[in-house]
Amino acid sequence: MPSPNQRPPRTNSPCEYRPAADPRTLRSPWQTHLEASGVDLAYAVTAPEPSTLAVAELDATGQAAFSSHAQNTADWPWPRKNWPRRT
């Protein structure tokens, strides 16, 4: 497993991410990390709603628990017909 400062190995396959996200999310360390990892964000859509939040917590024994908080967020369906076309 790579250290947090190393990029993970890539398969040399194109990778893109098409989120509908709050503009604050798209101008964050998260965006910087994805771009540094070679992820194409050209089709990311900004939305007026806040971004969905995923939380991972560890209890005293190291057991992980995960939760998603999506109510009233930019987590809405994005029909394929509305996807931008590649040029």
PDB file of N, CA and C in Angstrom:
ATOM      1  N   MET A   1       0.844  -1.178   0.000  1.00  0.00           N
ATOM      2  CA  MET A   1       0.000   0.000   0.000  1.00  0.00           C
ATOM      3  C   MET A   1       0.889   1.241   0.000  1.00  0.00           C
ATOM      4  N   PRO A   2       0.622   2.190  -0.890  1.00  0.00           N
ATOM      5  CA  PRO A   2       1.473   3.376  -0.936  1.00  0.00           C
ATOM      6  C   PRO A   2       1.257   4.261   0.282  1.00  0.00           C
ATOM      7  N   SER A   3       2.280   5.013   0.620  1.00  0.00           N
ATOM      8  CA  SER A   3       2.137   5.972   1.714  1.00  0.00           C
ATOM      9  C   SER A   3       1.210   7.089   1.251  1.00  0.00           C
ATOM     10  N   PRO A   4       0.679   7.896   2.190  1.00  0.00           N
ATOM     11  CA  PRO A   4      -0.237   8.966   1.789  1.00  0.00           C
ATOM     12  C   PRO A   4       0.371   9.966   0.805  1.00  0.00           C
ATOM     13  N   ASN A   5       1.698  10.056   0.747  1.00  0.00           N
ATOM     14  CA  ASN A   5       2.338  11.011  -0.155  1.00  0.00           C
ATOM     15  C   ASN A   5       2.694  10.410  -1.506  1.00  0.00           C
ATOM     16  N   GLN A   6       2.401   9.145  -1.706  1.00  0.00           N
ATOM     17  CA  GLN A   6       2.699   8.502  -2.973  1.00  0.00           C
ATOM     18  C   GLN A   6       1.419   8.319  -3.770  1.00  0.00           C
ATOM     19  N   ARG A   7       1.554   8.433  -5.084  1.00  0.00           N
ATOM     20  CA  ARG A   7       0.403   8.149  -5.936  1.00  0.00           C
ATOM     21  C   ARG A   7       0.249   6.642  -6.054  1.00  0.00           C
ATOM     22  N   PRO A   8      -0.994   6.156  -6.021  1.00  0.00           N
ATOM     23  CA  PRO A   8      -1.190   4.722  -6.195  1.00  0.00           C
ATOM     24  C   PRO A   8      -0.858   4.301  -7.621  1.00  0.00           C
ATOM     25  N   PRO A   9      -0.518   3.038  -7.832  1.00  0.00           N
ATOM     26  CA  PRO A   9      -0.226   2.595  -9.195  1.00  0.00           C
ATOM     27  C   PRO A   9      -1.470   2.730 -10.063  1.00  0.00           C
ATOM     28  N   ARG A  10      -1.277   3.128 -11.298  1.00  0.00           N
ATOM     29  CA  ARG A  10      -2.393   3.293 -12.238  1.00  0.00           C
ATOM     30  C   ARG A  10      -2.336   2.175 -13.275  1.00  0.00           C
ATOM     31  N   THR A  11      -3.455   1.908 -13.872  1.00  0.00           N
ATOM     32  CA  THR A  11      -3.521   0.876 -14.904  1.00  0.00           C
ATOM     33  C   THR A  11      -3.330   1.455 -16.299  1.00  0.00           C
ATOM     34  N   ASN A  12      -2.977   2.745 -16.374  1.00  0.00           N
ATOM     35  CA  ASN A  12      -2.851   3.444 -17.645  1.00  0.00           C
ATOM     36  C   ASN A  12      -4.166   3.481 -18.405  1.00  0.00           C
ATOM     37  N   SER A  13      -5.256   3.371 -17.687  1.00  0.00           N
ATOM     38  CA  SER A  13      -6.587   3.490 -18.277  1.00  0.00           C
ATOM     39  C   SER A  13      -7.131   4.875 -17.966  1.00  0.00           C
ATOM     40  N   PRO A  14      -7.826   5.485 -18.922  1.00  0.00           N
ATOM     41  CA  PRO A  14      -8.422   6.789 -18.636  1.00  0.00           C
ATOM     42  C   PRO A  14      -9.421   6.670 -17.487  1.00  0.00           C
ATOM     43  N   CYS A  15      -9.465   7.679 -16.673  1.00  0.00           N
ATOM     44  CA  CYS A  15     -10.382   7.693 -15.547  1.00  0.00           C
ATOM     45  C   CYS A  15     -10.989   9.088 -15.455  1.00  0.00           C
ATOM     46  N   GLU A  16     -12.306   9.131 -15.395  1.00  0.00           N
ATOM     47  CA  GLU A  16     -12.953  10.421 -15.218  1.00  0.00           C
ATOM     48  C   GLU A  16     -13.984  10.303 -14.108  1.00  0.00           C
ATOM     49  N   TYR A  17     -14.299  11.445 -13.524  1.00  0.00           N
ATOM     50  CA  TYR A  17     -15.270  11.506 -12.445  1.00  0.00           C
ATOM     51  C   TYR A  17     -16.251  12.594 -12.809  1.00  0.00           C
ATOM     52  N   ARG A  18     -17.543  12.290 -12.751  1.00  0.00           N
ATOM     53  CA  ARG A  18     -18.575  13.228 -13.168  1.00  0.00           C
ATOM     54  C   ARG A  18     -19.508  13.541 -12.003  1.00  0.00           C
ATOM     55  N   PRO A  19     -19.005  14.245 -11.015  1.00  0.00           N
ATOM     56  CA  PRO A  19     -19.884  14.536  -9.880  1.00  0.00           C
ATOM     57  C   PRO A  19     -20.769  15.745 -10.143  1.00  0.00           C
ATOM     58  N   ALA A  20     -21.843  15.820  -9.415  1.00  0.00           N
ATOM     59  CA  ALA A  20     -22.588  17.060  -9.258  1.00  0.00           C
ATOM     60  C   ALA A  20     -22.227  17.503  -7.849  1.00  0.00           C
ATOM     61  N   ALA A  21     -21.461  18.558  -7.724  1.00  0.00           N
ATOM     62  CA  ALA A  21     -20.910  18.920  -6.424  1.00  0.00           C
ATOM     63  C   ALA A  21     -20.958  20.418  -6.182  1.00  0.00           C
ATOM     64  N   ASP A  22     -20.968  20.756  -4.936  1.00  0.00           N
ATOM     65  CA  ASP A  22     -20.883  22.137  -4.473  1.00  0.00           C
ATOM     66  C   ASP A  22     -19.573  22.735  -5.001  1.00  0.00           C
ATOM     67  N   PRO A  23     -19.588  23.956  -5.525  1.00  0.00           N
ATOM     68  CA  PRO A  23     -18.343  24.548  -6.049  1.00  0.00           C
ATOM     69  C   PRO A  23     -17.203  24.570  -5.029  1.00  0.00           C
ATOM     70  N   ARG A  24     -17.535  24.667  -3.728  1.00  0.00           N
ATOM     71  CA  ARG A  24     -16.470  24.658  -2.709  1.00  0.00           C
ATOM     72  C   ARG A  24     -15.751  23.321  -2.692  1.00  0.00           C
ATOM     73  N   THR A  25     -16.476  22.245  -2.985  1.00  0.00           N
ATOM     74  CA  THR A  25     -15.856  20.919  -3.033  1.00  0.00           C
ATOM     75  C   THR A  25     -14.932  20.811  -4.225  1.00  0.00           C
ATOM     76  N   LEU A  26     -15.365  21.381  -5.346  1.00  0.00           N
ATOM     77  CA  LEU A  26     -14.561  21.271  -6.563  1.00  0.00           C
ATOM     78  C   LEU A  26     -13.351  22.194  -6.557  1.00  0.00           C
ATOM     79  N   ARG A  27     -13.221  23.052  -5.561  1.00  0.00           N
ATOM     80  CA  ARG A  27     -12.027  23.900  -5.421  1.00  0.00           C
ATOM     81  C   ARG A  27     -11.393  23.568  -4.067  1.00  0.00           C
ATOM     82  N   SER A  28     -11.009  22.332  -3.901  1.00  0.00           N
ATOM     83  CA  SER A  28     -10.539  21.879  -2.599  1.00  0.00           C
ATOM     84  C   SER A  28      -9.355  20.932  -2.760  1.00  0.00           C
ATOM     85  N   PRO A  29      -8.760  20.523  -1.640  1.00  0.00           N
ATOM     86  CA  PRO A  29      -7.699  19.505  -1.720  1.00  0.00           C
ATOM     87  C   PRO A  29      -8.191  18.214  -2.378  1.00  0.00           C
ATOM     88  N   TRP A  30      -9.466  17.923  -2.252  1.00  0.00           N
ATOM     89  CA  TRP A  30     -10.049  16.734  -2.888  1.00  0.00           C
ATOM     90  C   TRP A  30      -9.863  16.814  -4.401  1.00  0.00           C
ATOM     91  N   GLN A  31     -10.185  17.961  -4.986  1.00  0.00           N
ATOM     92  CA  GLN A  31     -10.015  18.146  -6.427  1.00  0.00           C
ATOM     93  C   GLN A  31      -8.542  18.051  -6.803  1.00  0.00           C
ATOM     94  N   THR A  32      -7.691  18.703  -6.033  1.00  0.00           N
ATOM     95  CA  THR A  32      -6.256  18.683  -6.305  1.00  0.00           C
ATOM     96  C   THR A  32      -5.732  17.249  -6.301  1.00  0.00           C
ATOM     97  N   HIS A  33      -6.179  16.444  -5.328  1.00  0.00           N
ATOM     98  CA  HIS A  33      -5.734  15.052  -5.231  1.00  0.00           C
ATOM     99  C   HIS A  33      -6.196  14.243  -6.447  1.00  0.00           C
ATOM    100  N   LEU A  34      -7.460  14.408  -6.827  1.00  0.00           N
ATOM    101  CA  LEU A  34      -7.950  13.667  -7.990  1.00  0.00           C
ATOM    102  C   LEU A  34      -7.180  14.035  -9.253  1.00  0.00           C
ATOM    103  N   GLU A  35      -6.969  15.326  -9.463  1.00  0.00           N
ATOM    104  CA  GLU A  35      -6.238  15.758 -10.658  1.00  0.00           C
ATOM    105  C   GLU A  35      -4.798  15.267 -10.642  1.00  0.00           C
ATOM    106  N   ALA A  36      -4.153  15.301  -9.477  1.00  0.00           N
ATOM    107  CA  ALA A  36      -2.772  14.807  -9.369  1.00  0.00           C
ATOM    108  C   ALA A  36      -2.699  13.311  -9.633  1.00  0.00           C
ATOM    109  N   SER A  37      -3.813  12.613  -9.414  1.00  0.00           N
ATOM    110  CA  SER A  37      -3.870  11.175  -9.669  1.00  0.00           C
ATOM    111  C   SER A  37      -4.277  10.859 -11.095  1.00  0.00           C
ATOM    112  N   GLY A  38      -4.436  11.897 -11.922  1.00  0.00           N
ATOM    113  CA  GLY A  38      -4.754  11.678 -13.325  1.00  0.00           C
ATOM    114  C   GLY A  38      -6.231  11.511 -13.609  1.00  0.00           C
ATOM    115  N   VAL A  39      -7.105  11.899 -12.679  1.00  0.00           N
ATOM    116  CA  VAL A  39      -8.544  11.770 -12.897  1.00  0.00           C
ATOM    117  C   VAL A  39      -9.043  13.006 -13.643  1.00  0.00           C
ATOM    118  N   ASP A  40      -9.770  12.780 -14.719  1.00  0.00           N
ATOM    119  CA  ASP A  40     -10.313  13.862 -15.541  1.00  0.00           C
ATOM    120  C   ASP A  40     -11.581  14.396 -14.886  1.00  0.00           C
ATOM    121  N   LEU A  41     -11.580  15.678 -14.534  1.00  0.00           N
ATOM    122  CA  LEU A  41     -12.751  16.324 -13.942  1.00  0.00           C
ATOM    123  C   LEU A  41     -13.414  17.296 -14.913  1.00  0.00           C
ATOM    124  N   ALA A  42     -13.129  17.157 -16.203  1.00  0.00           N
ATOM    125  CA  ALA A  42     -13.648  18.094 -17.199  1.00  0.00           C
ATOM    126  C   ALA A  42     -15.170  18.142 -17.216  1.00  0.00           C
ATOM    127  N   TYR A  43     -15.828  17.069 -16.846  1.00  0.00           N
ATOM    128  CA  TYR A  43     -17.283  17.028 -16.899  1.00  0.00           C
ATOM    129  C   TYR A  43     -17.935  17.169 -15.532  1.00  0.00           C
ATOM    130  N   ALA A  44     -17.188  17.570 -14.532  1.00  0.00           N
ATOM    131  CA  ALA A  44     -17.770  17.801 -13.211  1.00  0.00           C
ATOM    132  C   ALA A  44     -18.751  18.960 -13.306  1.00  0.00           C
ATOM    133  N   VAL A  45     -19.879  18.819 -12.668  1.00  0.00           N
ATOM    134  CA  VAL A  45     -20.926  19.828 -12.714  1.00  0.00           C
ATOM    135  C   VAL A  45     -21.044  20.476 -11.341  1.00  0.00           C
ATOM    136  N   THR A  46     -21.072  21.789 -11.309  1.00  0.00           N
ATOM    137  CA  THR A  46     -21.290  22.462 -10.031  1.00  0.00           C
ATOM    138  C   THR A  46     -22.786  22.566  -9.784  1.00  0.00           C
ATOM    139  N   ALA A  47     -23.161  22.472  -8.544  1.00  0.00           N
ATOM    140  CA  ALA A  47     -24.561  22.513  -8.143  1.00  0.00           C
ATOM    141  C   ALA A  47     -24.704  23.485  -6.980  1.00  0.00           C
ATOM    142  N   PRO A  48     -25.874  24.108  -6.845  1.00  0.00           N
ATOM    143  CA  PRO A  48     -26.057  25.052  -5.738  1.00  0.00           C
ATOM    144  C   PRO A  48     -26.168  24.366  -4.378  1.00  0.00           C
ATOM    145  N   GLU A  49     -26.533  23.088  -4.378  1.00  0.00           N
ATOM    146  CA  GLU A  49     -26.663  22.354  -3.115  1.00  0.00           C
ATOM    147  C   GLU A  49     -25.287  21.950  -2.592  1.00  0.00           C
ATOM    148  N   PRO A  50     -25.167  21.715  -1.273  1.00  0.00           N
ATOM    149  CA  PRO A  50     -23.900  21.223  -0.740  1.00  0.00           C
ATOM    150  C   PRO A  50     -23.624  19.799  -1.230  1.00  0.00           C
ATOM    151  N   SER A  51     -22.360  19.418  -1.201  1.00  0.00           N
ATOM    152  CA  SER A  51     -21.966  18.074  -1.628  1.00  0.00           C
ATOM    153  C   SER A  51     -22.369  17.038  -0.587  1.00  0.00           C
ATOM    154  N   THR A  52     -22.604  15.827  -1.058  1.00  0.00           N
ATOM    155  CA  THR A  52     -22.885  14.715  -0.164  1.00  0.00           C
ATOM    156  C   THR A  52     -21.638  14.435   0.668  1.00  0.00           C
ATOM    157  N   LEU A  53     -21.839  14.080   1.910  1.00  0.00           N
ATOM    158  CA  LEU A  53     -20.733  13.830   2.818  1.00  0.00           C
ATOM    159  C   LEU A  53     -20.710  12.357   3.211  1.00  0.00           C
ATOM    160  N   ALA A  54     -19.573  11.716   3.049  1.00  0.00           N
ATOM    161  CA  ALA A  54     -19.372  10.345   3.508  1.00  0.00           C
ATOM    162  C   ALA A  54     -18.405  10.392   4.687  1.00  0.00           C
ATOM    163  N   VAL A  55     -18.749   9.685   5.747  1.00  0.00           N
ATOM    164  CA  VAL A  55     -17.953   9.719   6.975  1.00  0.00           C
ATOM    165  C   VAL A  55     -17.542   8.300   7.349  1.00  0.00           C
ATOM    166  N   ALA A  56     -16.270   8.144   7.691  1.00  0.00           N
ATOM    167  CA  ALA A  56     -15.764   6.872   8.219  1.00  0.00           C
ATOM    168  C   ALA A  56     -15.261   7.132   9.628  1.00  0.00           C
ATOM    169  N   GLU A  57     -15.682   6.305  10.565  1.00  0.00           N
ATOM    170  CA  GLU A  57     -15.271   6.446  11.964  1.00  0.00           C
ATOM    171  C   GLU A  57     -14.726   5.118  12.463  1.00  0.00           C
ATOM    172  N   LEU A  58     -13.744   5.190  13.344  1.00  0.00           N
ATOM    173  CA  LEU A  58     -13.201   3.996  13.996  1.00  0.00           C
ATOM    174  C   LEU A  58     -13.592   4.015  15.460  1.00  0.00           C
ATOM    175  N   ASP A  59     -14.057   2.860  15.960  1.00  0.00           N
ATOM    176  CA  ASP A  59     -14.363   2.787  17.387  1.00  0.00           C
ATOM    177  C   ASP A  59     -13.095   2.415  18.155  1.00  0.00           C
ATOM    178  N   ALA A  60     -13.210   2.218  19.450  1.00  0.00           N
ATOM    179  CA  ALA A  60     -12.049   1.946  20.316  1.00  0.00           C
ATOM    180  C   ALA A  60     -11.315   0.671  19.927  1.00  0.00           C
ATOM    181  N   THR A  61     -12.003  -0.266  19.265  1.00  0.00           N
ATOM    182  CA  THR A  61     -11.362  -1.522  18.860  1.00  0.00           C
ATOM    183  C   THR A  61     -10.809  -1.462  17.442  1.00  0.00           C
ATOM    184  N   GLY A  62     -10.988  -0.330  16.767  1.00  0.00           N
ATOM    185  CA  GLY A  62     -10.516  -0.199  15.394  1.00  0.00           C
ATOM    186  C   GLY A  62     -11.534  -0.621  14.354  1.00  0.00           C
ATOM    187  N   GLN A  63     -12.751  -0.965  14.783  1.00  0.00           N
ATOM    188  CA  GLN A  63     -13.809  -1.352  13.850  1.00  0.00           C
ATOM    189  C   GLN A  63     -14.333  -0.103  13.144  1.00  0.00           C
ATOM    190  N   ALA A  64     -14.425  -0.167  11.827  1.00  0.00           N
ATOM    191  CA  ALA A  64     -14.892   0.976  11.043  1.00  0.00           C
ATOM    192  C   ALA A  64     -16.407   0.978  10.918  1.00  0.00           C
ATOM    193  N   ALA A  65     -16.954   2.175  10.954  1.00  0.00           N
ATOM    194  CA  ALA A  65     -18.377   2.389  10.675  1.00  0.00           C
ATOM    195  C   ALA A  65     -18.457   3.504   9.639  1.00  0.00           C
ATOM    196  N   PHE A  66     -19.355   3.353   8.692  1.00  0.00           N
ATOM    197  CA  PHE A  66     -19.469   4.299   7.593  1.00  0.00           C
ATOM    198  C   PHE A  66     -20.885   4.860   7.529  1.00  0.00           C
ATOM    199  N   SER A  67     -20.990   6.124   7.174  1.00  0.00           N
ATOM    200  CA  SER A  67     -22.306   6.735   6.994  1.00  0.00           C
ATOM    201  C   SER A  67     -22.229   7.745   5.855  1.00  0.00           C
ATOM    202  N   SER A  68     -23.366   7.937   5.206  1.00  0.00           N
ATOM    203  CA  SER A  68     -23.480   8.938   4.142  1.00  0.00           C
ATOM    204  C   SER A  68     -24.574   9.912   4.535  1.00  0.00           C
ATOM    205  N   HIS A  69     -24.322  11.160   4.245  1.00  0.00           N
ATOM    206  CA  HIS A  69     -25.275  12.220   4.577  1.00  0.00           C
ATOM    207  C   HIS A  69     -25.625  12.930   3.273  1.00  0.00           C
ATOM    208  N   ALA A  70     -26.798  12.589   2.718  1.00  0.00           N
ATOM    209  CA  ALA A  70     -27.149  13.056   1.379  1.00  0.00           C
ATOM    210  C   ALA A  70     -28.440  13.873   1.334  1.00  0.00           C
ATOM    211  N   GLN A  71     -29.085  14.063   2.449  1.00  0.00           N
ATOM    212  CA  GLN A  71     -30.349  14.799   2.425  1.00  0.00           C
ATOM    213  C   GLN A  71     -30.119  16.255   2.020  1.00  0.00           C
ATOM    214  N   ASN A  72     -30.883  16.718   1.049  1.00  0.00           N
ATOM    215  CA  ASN A  72     -30.809  18.095   0.539  1.00  0.00           C
ATOM    216  C   ASN A  72     -29.427  18.446  -0.013  1.00  0.00           C
ATOM    217  N   THR A  73     -28.770  17.477  -0.627  1.00  0.00           N
ATOM    218  CA  THR A  73     -27.449  17.717  -1.207  1.00  0.00           C
ATOM    219  C   THR A  73     -27.502  17.609  -2.728  1.00  0.00           C
ATOM    220  N   ALA A  74     -26.374  17.748  -3.345  1.00  0.00           N
ATOM    221  CA  ALA A  74     -26.270  17.662  -4.806  1.00  0.00           C
ATOM    222  C   ALA A  74     -26.276  16.219  -5.286  1.00  0.00           C
ATOM    223  N   ASP A  75     -26.768  15.317  -4.486  1.00  0.00           N
ATOM    224  CA  ASP A  75     -26.809  13.890  -4.813  1.00  0.00           C
ATOM    225  C   ASP A  75     -28.113  13.565  -5.543  1.00  0.00           C
ATOM    226  N   TRP A  76     -28.271  14.148  -6.728  1.00  0.00           N
ATOM    227  CA  TRP A  76     -29.476  13.914  -7.508  1.00  0.00           C
ATOM    228  C   TRP A  76     -29.116  13.152  -8.767  1.00  0.00           C
ATOM    229  N   PRO A  77     -30.081  12.436  -9.339  1.00  0.00           N
ATOM    230  CA  PRO A  77     -29.792  11.662 -10.557  1.00  0.00           C
ATOM    231  C   PRO A  77     -29.381  12.574 -11.703  1.00  0.00           C
ATOM    232  N   TRP A  78     -28.425  12.135 -12.437  1.00  0.00           N
ATOM    233  CA  TRP A  78     -27.951  12.869 -13.602  1.00  0.00           C
ATOM    234  C   TRP A  78     -28.131  11.952 -14.798  1.00  0.00           C
ATOM    235  N   PRO A  79     -29.242  12.102 -15.525  1.00  0.00           N
ATOM    236  CA  PRO A  79     -29.525  11.188 -16.631  1.00  0.00           C
ATOM    237  C   PRO A  79     -28.419  11.209 -17.683  1.00  0.00           C
ATOM    238  N   ARG A  80     -28.128  10.049 -18.195  1.00  0.00           N
ATOM    239  CA  ARG A  80     -27.070   9.919 -19.204  1.00  0.00           C
ATOM    240  C   ARG A  80     -27.306  10.867 -20.383  1.00  0.00           C
ATOM    241  N   LYS A  81     -28.575  11.112 -20.738  1.00  0.00           N
ATOM    242  CA  LYS A  81     -28.853  12.001 -21.875  1.00  0.00           C
ATOM    243  C   LYS A  81     -28.350  13.413 -21.627  1.00  0.00           C
ATOM    244  N   ASN A  82     -28.119  13.779 -20.371  1.00  0.00           N
ATOM    245  CA  ASN A  82     -27.628  15.118 -20.039  1.00  0.00           C
ATOM    246  C   ASN A  82     -26.109  15.178 -19.909  1.00  0.00           C
ATOM    247  N   TRP A  83     -25.439  14.050 -20.064  1.00  0.00           N
ATOM    248  CA  TRP A  83     -23.980  14.056 -19.969  1.00  0.00           C
ATOM    249  C   TRP A  83     -23.402  14.824 -21.142  1.00  0.00           C
ATOM    250  N   PRO A  84     -22.363  15.602 -20.906  1.00  0.00           N
ATOM    251  CA  PRO A  84     -21.703  16.270 -22.031  1.00  0.00           C
ATOM    252  C   PRO A  84     -21.089  15.244 -22.985  1.00  0.00           C
ATOM    253  N   ARG A  85     -21.106  15.569 -24.232  1.00  0.00           N
ATOM    254  CA  ARG A  85     -20.520  14.671 -25.236  1.00  0.00           C
ATOM    255  C   ARG A  85     -19.034  14.940 -25.378  1.00  0.00           C
ATOM    256  N   ARG A  86     -18.279  13.884 -25.565  1.00  0.00           N
ATOM    257  CA  ARG A  86     -16.842  14.031 -25.835  1.00  0.00           C
ATOM    258  C   ARG A  86     -16.657  14.622 -27.225  1.00  0.00           C
ATOM    259  N   THR A  87     -15.622  15.419 -27.356  1.00  0.00           N
ATOM    260  CA  THR A  87     -15.332  15.999 -28.667  1.00  0.00           C
ATOM    261  C   THR A  87     -14.209  15.265 -29.333  1.00  0.00           C
TER     262      THR A  87
END
